[in-house]
Structures are given as C-alpha cells and as structure tokens.
PDB file of C-alpha atoms and ligand atoms in Angstrom:
ATOM      1  CA  MET A   1       2.325 -74.947 -51.942  1.00  0.00           C
ATOM      2  CA  THR A   2      -0.851 -75.975 -50.206  1.00  0.00           C
ATOM      3  CA  VAL A   3      -2.911 -79.097 -50.514  1.00  0.00           C
ATOM      4  CA  ARG A   4      -6.444 -77.891 -51.158  1.00  0.00           C
ATOM      5  CA  THR A   5      -9.670 -79.686 -50.351  1.00  0.00           C
ATOM      6  CA  ILE A   6     -11.039 -81.738 -53.239  1.00  0.00           C
ATOM      7  CA  VAL A   7     -14.784 -81.284 -53.525  1.00  0.00           C
ATOM      8  CA  THR A   8     -16.930 -84.323 -54.192  1.00  0.00           C
ATOM      9  CA  VAL A   9     -20.363 -84.957 -55.664  1.00  0.00           C
ATOM     10  CA  PRO A  10     -22.940 -83.504 -55.338  1.00  0.00           C
ATOM     11  CA  HIS A  11     -21.032 -80.198 -54.930  1.00  0.00           C
ATOM     12  CA  PRO A  12     -22.590 -77.771 -57.478  1.00  0.00           C
ATOM     13  CA  VAL A  13     -19.225 -76.445 -58.735  1.00  0.00           C
ATOM     14  CA  LEU A  14     -18.681 -79.836 -60.385  1.00  0.00           C
ATOM     15  CA  ARG A  15     -21.724 -79.214 -62.593  1.00  0.00           C
ATOM     16  CA  ARG A  16     -20.919 -75.676 -63.697  1.00  0.00           C
ATOM     17  CA  GLN A  17     -19.317 -74.519 -66.947  1.00  0.00           C
ATOM     18  CA  ALA A  18     -15.916 -73.262 -65.875  1.00  0.00           C
ATOM     19  CA  LYS A  19     -14.823 -69.797 -67.041  1.00  0.00           C
ATOM     20  CA  LYS A  20     -11.934 -68.972 -69.330  1.00  0.00           C
ATOM     21  CA  VAL A  21      -8.702 -67.926 -67.642  1.00  0.00           C
ATOM     22  CA  THR A  22      -7.747 -64.388 -68.694  1.00  0.00           C
ATOM     23  CA  ASP A  23      -5.285 -63.323 -65.987  1.00  0.00           C
ATOM     24  CA  PHE A  24      -1.927 -65.082 -65.804  1.00  0.00           C
ATOM     25  CA  ASN A  25      -1.166 -63.492 -62.459  1.00  0.00           C
ATOM     26  CA  ALA A  26       0.442 -64.632 -59.214  1.00  0.00           C
ATOM     27  CA  GLU A  27      -2.892 -65.947 -57.960  1.00  0.00           C
ATOM     28  CA  LEU A  28      -3.099 -68.268 -60.969  1.00  0.00           C
ATOM     29  CA  GLN A  29       0.479 -69.483 -60.405  1.00  0.00           C
ATOM     30  CA  THR A  30      -0.377 -70.285 -56.780  1.00  0.00           C
ATOM     31  CA  LEU A  31      -3.517 -72.116 -57.875  1.00  0.00           C
ATOM     32  CA  ILE A  32      -1.512 -74.219 -60.368  1.00  0.00           C
ATOM     33  CA  ASP A  33       1.155 -75.108 -57.791  1.00  0.00           C
ATOM     34  CA  ASP A  34      -1.521 -75.990 -55.243  1.00  0.00           C
ATOM     35  CA  MET A  35      -3.356 -78.135 -57.786  1.00  0.00           C
ATOM     36  CA  ILE A  36      -0.182 -80.114 -58.564  1.00  0.00           C
ATOM     37  CA  GLU A  37       0.437 -80.598 -54.842  1.00  0.00           C
ATOM     38  CA  THR A  38      -3.192 -81.612 -54.262  1.00  0.00           C
ATOM     39  CA  MET A  39      -3.129 -84.084 -57.181  1.00  0.00           C
ATOM     40  CA  ARG A  40       0.041 -85.708 -55.845  1.00  0.00           C
ATOM     41  CA  ALA A  41      -1.272 -85.879 -52.282  1.00  0.00           C
ATOM     42  CA  ALA A  42      -4.553 -87.495 -53.345  1.00  0.00           C
ATOM     43  CA  PRO A  43      -2.838 -89.318 -55.151  1.00  0.00           C
ATOM     44  CA  GLY A  44      -4.204 -88.876 -58.647  1.00  0.00           C
ATOM     45  CA  VAL A  45      -3.048 -88.495 -62.248  1.00  0.00           C
ATOM     46  CA  GLY A  46      -5.151 -85.456 -63.091  1.00  0.00           C
ATOM     47  CA  LEU A  47      -7.058 -82.640 -61.442  1.00  0.00           C
ATOM     48  CA  ALA A  48      -9.293 -79.938 -62.886  1.00  0.00           C
ATOM     49  CA  ALA A  49      -9.723 -76.559 -61.155  1.00  0.00           C
ATOM     50  CA  PRO A  50     -13.444 -77.065 -60.390  1.00  0.00           C
ATOM     51  CA  GLN A  51     -12.386 -80.037 -58.252  1.00  0.00           C
ATOM     52  CA  VAL A  52     -10.740 -77.597 -55.843  1.00  0.00           C
ATOM     53  CA  ASN A  53     -13.803 -75.346 -56.041  1.00  0.00           C
ATOM     54  CA  VAL A  54     -12.307 -72.883 -58.548  1.00  0.00           C
ATOM     55  CA  PRO A  55     -14.583 -72.599 -61.622  1.00  0.00           C
ATOM     56  CA  LEU A  56     -11.799 -71.812 -64.126  1.00  0.00           C
ATOM     57  CA  ARG A  57     -10.799 -73.645 -67.287  1.00  0.00           C
ATOM     58  CA  LEU A  58      -7.532 -75.348 -66.422  1.00  0.00           C
ATOM     59  CA  PHE A  59      -6.276 -78.737 -65.404  1.00  0.00           C
ATOM     60  CA  VAL A  60      -3.074 -80.407 -64.288  1.00  0.00           C
ATOM     61  CA  ALA A  61      -1.992 -83.973 -64.984  1.00  0.00           C
ATOM     62  CA  GLU A  62       1.029 -86.104 -64.225  1.00  0.00           C
ATOM     63  CA  PHE A  63       1.750 -89.228 -66.162  1.00  0.00           C
ATOM     64  CA  GLY A  64       4.681 -91.282 -67.413  1.00  0.00           C
ATOM     65  CA  ASP A  65       5.059 -93.202 -70.636  1.00  0.00           C
ATOM     66  CA  GLU A  66       2.730 -96.191 -70.762  1.00  0.00           C
ATOM     67  CA  ASP A  67       5.114 -98.011 -73.089  1.00  0.00           C
ATOM     68  CA  ASP A  68       8.084 -97.435 -70.785  1.00  0.00           C
ATOM     69  CA  PRO A  69       7.519 -97.980 -67.043  1.00  0.00           C
ATOM     70  CA  GLU A  70      11.044 -96.668 -66.335  1.00  0.00           C
ATOM     71  CA  ALA A  71      10.359 -93.296 -67.932  1.00  0.00           C
ATOM     72  CA  PRO A  72       9.951 -90.354 -65.564  1.00  0.00           C
ATOM     73  CA  THR A  73       6.523 -88.833 -65.171  1.00  0.00           C
ATOM     74  CA  GLN A  74       5.743 -85.540 -66.815  1.00  0.00           C
ATOM     75  CA  VAL A  75       3.607 -82.762 -65.389  1.00  0.00           C
ATOM     76  CA  TYR A  76       1.107 -81.103 -67.706  1.00  0.00           C
ATOM     77  CA  VAL A  77      -0.554 -77.769 -67.007  1.00  0.00           C
ATOM     78  CA  VAL A  78      -3.139 -76.756 -69.594  1.00  0.00           C
ATOM     79  CA  ILE A  79      -5.118 -73.518 -69.457  1.00  0.00           C
ATOM     80  CA  ASN A  80      -8.298 -73.017 -71.522  1.00  0.00           C
ATOM     81  CA  PRO A  81      -7.857 -76.442 -73.148  1.00  0.00           C
ATOM     82  CA  ARG A  82      -9.851 -77.628 -76.109  1.00  0.00           C
ATOM     83  CA  ILE A  83      -9.797 -80.844 -78.085  1.00  0.00           C
ATOM     84  CA  VAL A  84      -9.046 -79.943 -81.699  1.00  0.00           C
ATOM     85  CA  ALA A  85      -8.767 -83.484 -83.066  1.00  0.00           C
ATOM     86  CA  ALA A  86      -9.802 -86.934 -81.898  1.00  0.00           C
ATOM     87  CA  SER A  87      -9.136 -90.343 -83.411  1.00  0.00           C
ATOM     88  CA  ARG A  88     -12.044 -92.243 -84.880  1.00  0.00           C
ATOM     89  CA  GLU A  89     -10.662 -95.287 -83.079  1.00  0.00           C
ATOM     90  CA  THR A  90     -12.046 -95.578 -79.556  1.00  0.00           C
ATOM     91  CA  GLU A  91     -11.246 -97.744 -76.581  1.00  0.00           C
ATOM     92  CA  ILE A  92     -12.842 -98.713 -73.304  1.00  0.00           C
ATOM     93  CA  GLY A  93     -11.045 -97.898 -70.073  1.00  0.00           C
ATOM     94  CA  VAL A  94     -11.913 -98.060 -66.392  1.00  0.00           C
ATOM     95  CA  GLU A  95     -11.946 -94.607 -64.835  1.00  0.00           C
ATOM     96  CA  GLY A  96     -12.297 -93.240 -61.368  1.00  0.00           C
ATOM     97  CA  CYS A  97     -12.486 -89.663 -60.167  1.00  0.00           C
ATOM     98  CA  LEU A  98     -11.175 -87.936 -57.057  1.00  0.00           C
ATOM     99  CA  SER A  99     -14.535 -86.155 -56.839  1.00  0.00           C
ATOM    100  CA  ILE A 100     -16.508 -89.433 -56.949  1.00  0.00           C
ATOM    101  CA  PRO A 101     -14.539 -91.549 -54.495  1.00  0.00           C
ATOM    102  CA  GLU A 102     -16.939 -94.490 -54.320  1.00  0.00           C
ATOM    103  CA  LEU A 103     -17.307 -95.344 -57.999  1.00  0.00           C
ATOM    104  CA  VAL A 104     -15.337 -96.565 -60.971  1.00  0.00           C
ATOM    105  CA  GLY A 105     -16.709 -97.254 -64.401  1.00  0.00           C
ATOM    106  CA  GLU A 106     -16.048 -98.135 -68.002  1.00  0.00           C
ATOM    107  CA  VAL A 107     -15.906 -95.216 -70.408  1.00  0.00           C
ATOM    108  CA  VAL A 108     -15.487 -95.296 -74.190  1.00  0.00           C
ATOM    109  CA  ARG A 109     -13.256 -92.520 -75.486  1.00  0.00           C
ATOM    110  CA  PRO A 110     -11.249 -91.721 -78.604  1.00  0.00           C
ATOM    111  CA  ARG A 111      -7.863 -93.436 -78.360  1.00  0.00           C
ATOM    112  CA  ALA A 112      -5.915 -90.325 -79.317  1.00  0.00           C
ATOM    113  CA  VAL A 113      -6.568 -86.597 -79.083  1.00  0.00           C
ATOM    114  CA  THR A 114      -4.860 -83.335 -79.891  1.00  0.00           C
ATOM    115  CA  VAL A 115      -5.374 -80.658 -77.257  1.00  0.00           C
ATOM    116  CA  LYS A 116      -4.669 -76.972 -77.742  1.00  0.00           C
ATOM    117  CA  GLY A 117      -4.513 -74.456 -74.944  1.00  0.00           C
ATOM    118  CA  LEU A 118      -2.110 -72.203 -73.124  1.00  0.00           C
ATOM    119  CA  ASP A 119       0.717 -72.942 -70.740  1.00  0.00           C
ATOM    120  CA  ARG A 120       0.912 -71.403 -67.264  1.00  0.00           C
ATOM    121  CA  HIS A 121       2.436 -68.225 -68.692  1.00  0.00           C
ATOM    122  CA  GLY A 122      -0.193 -67.813 -71.413  1.00  0.00           C
ATOM    123  CA  GLN A 123       1.884 -69.193 -74.278  1.00  0.00           C
ATOM    124  CA  PRO A 124       0.131 -71.410 -76.854  1.00  0.00           C
ATOM    125  CA  LEU A 125       0.486 -75.124 -76.330  1.00  0.00           C
ATOM    126  CA  THR A 126      -0.378 -78.137 -78.481  1.00  0.00           C
ATOM    127  CA  LEU A 127      -0.327 -81.621 -76.979  1.00  0.00           C
ATOM    128  CA  LYS A 128      -0.845 -84.888 -78.804  1.00  0.00           C
ATOM    129  CA  ALA A 129      -1.767 -87.775 -76.544  1.00  0.00           C
ATOM    130  CA  LYS A 130      -2.803 -91.380 -76.908  1.00  0.00           C
ATOM    131  CA  GLY A 131      -3.912 -94.151 -74.598  1.00  0.00           C
ATOM    132  CA  TRP A 132      -4.128 -93.291 -70.905  1.00  0.00           C
ATOM    133  CA  LEU A 133      -2.779 -89.783 -71.304  1.00  0.00           C
ATOM    134  CA  ALA A 134      -5.438 -89.053 -73.928  1.00  0.00           C
ATOM    135  CA  ARG A 135      -8.035 -90.457 -71.530  1.00  0.00           C
ATOM    136  CA  ILE A 136      -6.797 -88.277 -68.663  1.00  0.00           C
ATOM    137  CA  PHE A 137      -6.941 -85.158 -70.847  1.00  0.00           C
ATOM    138  CA  GLN A 138     -10.494 -85.963 -71.964  1.00  0.00           C
ATOM    139  CA  HIS A 139     -11.644 -86.719 -68.419  1.00  0.00           C
ATOM    140  CA  GLU A 140     -10.203 -83.428 -67.117  1.00  0.00           C
ATOM    141  CA  ILE A 141     -11.605 -81.359 -69.999  1.00  0.00           C
ATOM    142  CA  ASP A 142     -15.028 -82.917 -69.282  1.00  0.00           C
ATOM    143  CA  HIS A 143     -14.784 -81.474 -65.770  1.00  0.00           C
ATOM    144  CA  LEU A 144     -14.527 -77.971 -67.253  1.00  0.00           C
ATOM    145  CA  GLN A 145     -17.939 -78.469 -68.917  1.00  0.00           C
ATOM    146  CA  GLY A 146     -19.503 -79.809 -65.724  1.00  0.00           C
ATOM    147  CA  VAL A 147     -19.422 -83.363 -67.093  1.00  0.00           C
ATOM    148  CA  LEU A 148     -18.460 -86.333 -64.907  1.00  0.00           C
ATOM    149  CA  PHE A 149     -17.337 -89.745 -66.128  1.00  0.00           C
ATOM    150  CA  THR A 150     -20.451 -91.330 -64.644  1.00  0.00           C
ATOM    151  CA  ASP A 151     -22.533 -89.324 -67.163  1.00  0.00           C
ATOM    152  CA  HIS A 152     -21.255 -91.353 -70.075  1.00  0.00           C
ATOM    153  CA  ALA A 153     -19.955 -94.552 -68.503  1.00  0.00           C
ATOM    154  CA  LEU A 154     -21.162 -97.839 -69.989  1.00  0.00           C
ATOM    155  CA  ARG A 155     -21.555 -99.094 -66.440  1.00  0.00           C
ATOM    156  CA  VAL A 156     -20.326 -98.057 -63.016  1.00  0.00           C
ATOM    157  CA  TRP A 157     -19.712-100.050 -59.896  1.00  0.00           C
ATOM    158  CA  ASP A 158     -18.627 -99.619 -56.303  1.00  0.00           C
ATOM    159  CA  ALA A 159     -14.854 -99.117 -56.221  1.00  0.00           C
ATOM    160  CA  GLU A 160     -14.673-101.188 -53.031  1.00  0.00           C
ATOM    161  CA  ALA A 161     -16.917-104.011 -54.209  1.00  0.00           C
ATOM    162  CA  GLU A 162     -15.339-107.433 -54.140  1.00  0.00           C
ATOM    163  CA  THR A 163     -17.634-108.499 -56.940  1.00  0.00           C
ATOM    164  CA  GLU A 164     -16.407-105.872 -59.374  1.00  0.00           C
ATOM    165  CA  PRO A 165     -16.738-106.952 -62.981  1.00  0.00           C
ATOM    166  CA  GLN A 166     -13.626-107.906 -64.875  1.00  0.00           C
ATOM    167  CA  ALA A 167     -12.140-104.682 -66.169  1.00  0.00           C
ATOM    168  CA  THR A 168     -11.646-104.482 -69.897  1.00  0.00           C
ATOM    169  CA  ALA A 169      -7.999-104.065 -70.750  1.00  0.00           C
ATOM    170  CA  ASP A 170      -7.243-100.589 -72.063  1.00  0.00           C
TER     171      ASP A 170
HETATM  172 ZN1  LIG B 201     -12.427 -86.505 -62.317  1.00  0.00          ZN
END
C-alpha cells in the first residue's frame, strides 16, 4: 500500500464530475488500499478518489460509533455511491477537508442518509448512517460531483485562527 499525494484547492480535479467505476480490476483494488492508507496517514475520516487525483466515483471512510467511544472503527468503501434517502431533520456540524487544509466551516446537512452503491468487488451495498457518519458520507459524495464543503457552508474560518467562533455542537 502506498500513501498517495492529496491534492488541494485549486486543483481542477476537485471541481470535475467524477466518472462511474466500471472495472473492478486489480488497479481498482490497489487504488482502494492506497486510499485507505492515505486517509489514515493524513489522518482523516474520509477520502474521495478525486482527492488523490483519480476522477472516479468512489470514497473510503473510517469511523467508530459516536455513541460508544470504545467501539472499534469500521472501514467503509463505497463505489458509485448515491444518496437514496435523506432525513428531513438537519443539523449543523463543523467540517474540514484534507483538500482545503486552511479552512473549517459550519455546514447544514440531513441528520441521516441512506446510501446505495457497490462494494469493492462490485456487489450491491446499502448503508444507513446518522450523525457524523452520515455527514462524512455526504461530504465525500459531494466530492464526486466537484462540490466542496465551502460551497455550501454557512460560514468558514481559518482553521488555525485563535479567534474561531464557538462551534455549534453536532
Ligand atoms: Zn473533503
């Protein structure tokens, strides 16, 4: 496994529509393993393929259980993901992005989503997520449309600023 370079704004790949994955070949498996390694090295909780300069529709994420800090983290690999259901209830959370290292910001998102896609071997996958995991999935799927969290943040601020506004609890 190789840690790949994470591209940052204003790299054009971050603004492109990523393409559907059609080949579940060895190259894809290597990409997935590298993306997991790169996410962990960053460290981050999610990474979309365009962030390693590969314009394909897939993301990886790693997250535990927000209600149980002792629970082990789980790795998610989702190919050609789409949101098939979203809660009407929304919440505000403070997000950052490995491709926008200087900024964090408040983003309103549905509290829960159902995501359908394929696993790394091309088998259908349905994931129901709420809270932070739902937020991670939505943030990563945005990347596949060339959308960054700063596009729909209520406000953004310098991640290093000492005067950062009080973050709203998620
Ligand atoms: Zn991001």
